[in-house]
Coordinates of C-alpha atoms in Angstrom, one line a residue:
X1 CA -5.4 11.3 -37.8
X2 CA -8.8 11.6 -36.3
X3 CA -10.4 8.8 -34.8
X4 CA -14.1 9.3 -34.0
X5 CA -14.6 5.2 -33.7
X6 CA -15.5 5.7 -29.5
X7 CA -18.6 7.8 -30.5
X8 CA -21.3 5.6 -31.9
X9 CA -22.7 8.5 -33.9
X10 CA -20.4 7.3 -36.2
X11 CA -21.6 4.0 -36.9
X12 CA -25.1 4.7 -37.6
X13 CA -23.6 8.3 -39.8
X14 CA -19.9 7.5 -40.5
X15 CA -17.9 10.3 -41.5
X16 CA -16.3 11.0 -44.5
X17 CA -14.1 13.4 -43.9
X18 CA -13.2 12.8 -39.7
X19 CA -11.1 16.1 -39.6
X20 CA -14.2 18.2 -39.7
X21 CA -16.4 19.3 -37.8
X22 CA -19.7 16.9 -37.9
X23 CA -22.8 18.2 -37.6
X24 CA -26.7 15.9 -37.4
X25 CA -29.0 18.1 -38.3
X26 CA -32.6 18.7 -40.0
X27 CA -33.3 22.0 -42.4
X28 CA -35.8 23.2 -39.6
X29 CA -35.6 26.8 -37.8
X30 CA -33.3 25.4 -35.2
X31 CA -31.1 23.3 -37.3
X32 CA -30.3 25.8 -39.7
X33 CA -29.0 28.2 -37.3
X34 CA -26.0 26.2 -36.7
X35 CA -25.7 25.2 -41.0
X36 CA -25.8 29.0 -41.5
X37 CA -23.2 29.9 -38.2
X38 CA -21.1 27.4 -40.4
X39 CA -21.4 28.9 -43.5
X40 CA -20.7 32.4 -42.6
X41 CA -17.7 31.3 -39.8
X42 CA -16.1 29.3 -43.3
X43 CA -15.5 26.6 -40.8
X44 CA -15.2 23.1 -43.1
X45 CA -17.7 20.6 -41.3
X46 CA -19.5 17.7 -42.7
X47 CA -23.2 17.3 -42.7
X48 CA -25.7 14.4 -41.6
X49 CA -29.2 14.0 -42.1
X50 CA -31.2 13.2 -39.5
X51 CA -34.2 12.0 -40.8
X52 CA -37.9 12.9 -38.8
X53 CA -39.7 10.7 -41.4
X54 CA -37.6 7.3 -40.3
X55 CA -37.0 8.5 -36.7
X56 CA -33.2 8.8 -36.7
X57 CA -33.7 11.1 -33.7
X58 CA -34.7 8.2 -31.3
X59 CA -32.4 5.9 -32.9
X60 CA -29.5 4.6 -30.1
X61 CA -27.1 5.9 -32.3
X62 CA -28.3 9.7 -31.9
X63 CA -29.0 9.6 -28.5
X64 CA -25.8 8.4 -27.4
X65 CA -25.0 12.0 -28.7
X66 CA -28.4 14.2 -27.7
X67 CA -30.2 11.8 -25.4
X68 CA -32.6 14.7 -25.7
X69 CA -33.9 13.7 -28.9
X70 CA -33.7 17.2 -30.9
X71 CA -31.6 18.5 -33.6
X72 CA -28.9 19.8 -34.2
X73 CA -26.2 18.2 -32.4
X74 CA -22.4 18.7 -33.3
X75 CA -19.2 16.3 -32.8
X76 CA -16.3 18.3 -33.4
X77 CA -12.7 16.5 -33.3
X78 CA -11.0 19.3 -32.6
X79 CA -12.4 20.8 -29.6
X80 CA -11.1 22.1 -26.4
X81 CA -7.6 21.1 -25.4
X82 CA -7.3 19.5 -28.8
X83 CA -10.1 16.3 -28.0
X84 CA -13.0 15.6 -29.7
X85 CA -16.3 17.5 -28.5
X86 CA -20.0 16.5 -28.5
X87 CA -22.8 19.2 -28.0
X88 CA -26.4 19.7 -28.1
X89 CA -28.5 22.8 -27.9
X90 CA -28.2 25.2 -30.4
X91 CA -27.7 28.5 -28.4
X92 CA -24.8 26.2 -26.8
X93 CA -23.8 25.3 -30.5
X94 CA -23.8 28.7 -31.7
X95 CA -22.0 30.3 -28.8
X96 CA -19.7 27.7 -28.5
X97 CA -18.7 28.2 -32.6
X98 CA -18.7 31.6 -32.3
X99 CA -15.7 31.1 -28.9
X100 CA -14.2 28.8 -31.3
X101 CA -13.2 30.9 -33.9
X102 CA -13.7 34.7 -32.5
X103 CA -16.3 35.6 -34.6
X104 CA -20.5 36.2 -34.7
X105 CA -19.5 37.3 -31.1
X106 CA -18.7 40.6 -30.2
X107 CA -15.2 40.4 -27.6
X108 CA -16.4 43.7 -25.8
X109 CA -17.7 41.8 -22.9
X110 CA -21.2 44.6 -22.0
X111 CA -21.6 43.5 -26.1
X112 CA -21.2 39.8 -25.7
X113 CA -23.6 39.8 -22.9
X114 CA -26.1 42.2 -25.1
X115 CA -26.2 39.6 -27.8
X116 CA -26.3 36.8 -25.6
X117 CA -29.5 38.0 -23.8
X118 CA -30.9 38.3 -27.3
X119 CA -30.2 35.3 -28.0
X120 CA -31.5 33.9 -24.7
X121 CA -34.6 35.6 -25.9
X122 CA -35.0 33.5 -29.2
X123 CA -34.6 30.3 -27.1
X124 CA -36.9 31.3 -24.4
X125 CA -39.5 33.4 -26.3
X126 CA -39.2 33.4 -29.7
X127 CA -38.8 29.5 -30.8
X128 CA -41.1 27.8 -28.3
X129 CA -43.8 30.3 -29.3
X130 CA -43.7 30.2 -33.0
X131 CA -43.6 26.5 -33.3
X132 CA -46.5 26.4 -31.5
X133 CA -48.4 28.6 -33.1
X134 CA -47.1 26.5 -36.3
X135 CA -48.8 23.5 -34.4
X136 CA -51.8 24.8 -33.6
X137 CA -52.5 26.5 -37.3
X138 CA -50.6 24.1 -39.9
X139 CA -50.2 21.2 -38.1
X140 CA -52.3 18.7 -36.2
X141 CA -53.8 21.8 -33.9
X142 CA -55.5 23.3 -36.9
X143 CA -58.0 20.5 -36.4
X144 CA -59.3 21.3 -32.8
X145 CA -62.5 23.1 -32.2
X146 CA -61.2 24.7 -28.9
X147 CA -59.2 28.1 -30.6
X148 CA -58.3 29.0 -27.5
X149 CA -54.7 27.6 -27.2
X150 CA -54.0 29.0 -30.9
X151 CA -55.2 32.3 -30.3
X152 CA -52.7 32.6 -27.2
X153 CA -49.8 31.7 -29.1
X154 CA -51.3 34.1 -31.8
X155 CA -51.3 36.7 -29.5
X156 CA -47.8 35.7 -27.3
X157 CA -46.0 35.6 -30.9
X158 CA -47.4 39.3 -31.8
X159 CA -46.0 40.2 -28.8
X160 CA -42.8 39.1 -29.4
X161 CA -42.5 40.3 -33.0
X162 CA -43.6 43.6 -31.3
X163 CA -40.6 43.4 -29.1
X164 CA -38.7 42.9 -31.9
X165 CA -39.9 45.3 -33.9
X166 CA -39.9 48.4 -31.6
X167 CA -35.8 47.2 -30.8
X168 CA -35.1 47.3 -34.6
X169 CA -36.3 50.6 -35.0
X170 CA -32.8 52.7 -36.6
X171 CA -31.0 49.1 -36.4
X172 CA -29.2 47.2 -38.9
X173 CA -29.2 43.8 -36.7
X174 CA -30.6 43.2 -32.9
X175 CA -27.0 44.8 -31.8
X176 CA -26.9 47.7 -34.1
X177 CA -24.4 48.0 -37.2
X178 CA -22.8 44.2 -35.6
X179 CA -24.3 40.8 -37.1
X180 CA -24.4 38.2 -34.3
X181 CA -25.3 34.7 -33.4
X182 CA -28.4 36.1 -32.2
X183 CA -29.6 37.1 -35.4
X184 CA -28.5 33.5 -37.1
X185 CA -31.1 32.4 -34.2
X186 CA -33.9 34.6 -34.2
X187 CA -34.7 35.1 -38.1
X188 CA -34.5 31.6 -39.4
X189 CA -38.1 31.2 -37.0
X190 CA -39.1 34.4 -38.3
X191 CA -38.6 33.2 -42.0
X192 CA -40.5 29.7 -40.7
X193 CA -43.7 31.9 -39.3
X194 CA -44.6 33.8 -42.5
X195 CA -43.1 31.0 -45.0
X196 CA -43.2 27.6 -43.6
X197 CA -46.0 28.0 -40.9
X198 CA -48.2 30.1 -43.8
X199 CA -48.8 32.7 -40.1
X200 CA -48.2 36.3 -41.5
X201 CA -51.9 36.8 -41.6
X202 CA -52.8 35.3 -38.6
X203 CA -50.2 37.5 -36.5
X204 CA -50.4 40.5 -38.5
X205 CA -47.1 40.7 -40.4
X206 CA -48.2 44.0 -41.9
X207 CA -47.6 45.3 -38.5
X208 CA -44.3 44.9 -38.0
X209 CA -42.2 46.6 -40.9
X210 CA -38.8 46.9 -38.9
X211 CA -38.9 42.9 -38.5
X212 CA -39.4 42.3 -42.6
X213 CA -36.5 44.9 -43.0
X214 CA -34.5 42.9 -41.3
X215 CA -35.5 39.7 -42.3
X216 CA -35.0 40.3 -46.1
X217 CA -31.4 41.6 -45.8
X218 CA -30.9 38.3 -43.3
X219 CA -32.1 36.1 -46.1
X220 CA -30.0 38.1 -48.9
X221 CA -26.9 36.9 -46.8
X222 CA -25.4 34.0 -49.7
X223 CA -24.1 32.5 -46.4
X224 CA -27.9 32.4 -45.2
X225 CA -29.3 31.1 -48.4
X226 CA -26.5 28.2 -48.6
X227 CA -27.3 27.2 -44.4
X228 CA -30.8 27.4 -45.4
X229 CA -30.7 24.0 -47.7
X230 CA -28.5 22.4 -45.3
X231 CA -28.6 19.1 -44.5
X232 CA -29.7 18.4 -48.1
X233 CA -33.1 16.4 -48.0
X234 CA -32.9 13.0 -49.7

């Protein structure tokens, strides 16, 4: 029997099914990455949704698990040594899933570290750029006179979709023929530019083919498309 009572997560988000893993999480670019890690691992977790609107992520509750505030964040009674497990971060998340169950991880350790330093990249680079260039063009930003700070994330994201774009050259996935964590990170914030954030003109998206390649055979993934919708919106 699993016995989550001593986190208080579970008050506020009780879980149904306390043998799985739980995850708190908002369909966003970074929340998906760890619904779709789930979905193509097959690991049976339970989903919670943590609701922006009524501001569930600065409720007592979910900072007693992420006192950072940010989705996702995972509880997962069968952690290390057989104890339960609380994490937040989802480059932590994802690597920590993938060590779980030997997979979306290459075990050649020069591979590991390739596809770890790609996905260092999307946290670094990638995520903090994008969202705001999202800010600045769909959200509250698209209302300031000054275009200065939405042209430099204009032109930091073309940079990085450059990047990208020149590394995918010949490549199924960032590490060649092997699907990794790194892409369940980068291209759900590629989808959110050109979908979500309405950017593809804005940076250019006609300019970097090898990226959209990529990103259509990422979102062909059923595994992708299920992790997509996850947690289900009220």
């Amino acid at each position: 029997m699993h016995d989550l009572s001593a986190f208080p997560i579970t008050a506020k988000w009780p879980a149904s099914h306390p043998d799985r893993l739980q995850l708190y999480s908002l369909p966003t670019p970074n929340g998906v990455k760890v619904s779709i890690a789930l979905e193509e691992i097959g690991l049976p977790y339970e989903p919670h949704l943590v609701d922006f609107a009524t501001n569930d992520q600065l409720s007592p509750a979910f900072l007693s698990l992420n006192p950072n505030n940010k989705i996702p964040a995972i509880l997962d009674p069968n952690g290390p040594g057989g104890r339960p497990l609380a994490l937040f971060e989802s480059g932590a998340i994802l690597v920590y899933l993938a060590d779980k169950t030997g997979q979306l991880l290459p075990a050649d350790p020069a591979q590991r570290y390739e596809a770890l330093q790609w996905l260092m990249f999307q946290m670094g680079g990638v995520g903090p750029m994008f969202g705001q260039l999202g800010f600045f063009h769909k959200f509250a930003g698209k209302d300031f006179e000054d275009k200065r700070p939405r042209d430099r994330y204009v032109a930091e994201s073309r940079r990085l979709l450059g990047v990208l774009d020149r590394h995918l050259q010949g490549k199924a996935w960032l590490l060649g023929d092997t699907y990794t964590v790194a892409d369940i990170a980068t291209f759900p914030w590629v989808n959110n530019l050109i979908g979500f954030y309405g950017a593809g003109d804005l940076v250019g998206w006609g300019d970097f083919k090898e990226v959209d390649r990529v990103l259509q055979a990422f979102l062909a993934r059923p595994a992708v498309q299920r992790g997509l919708k996850v947690p289900a919106r009220g």
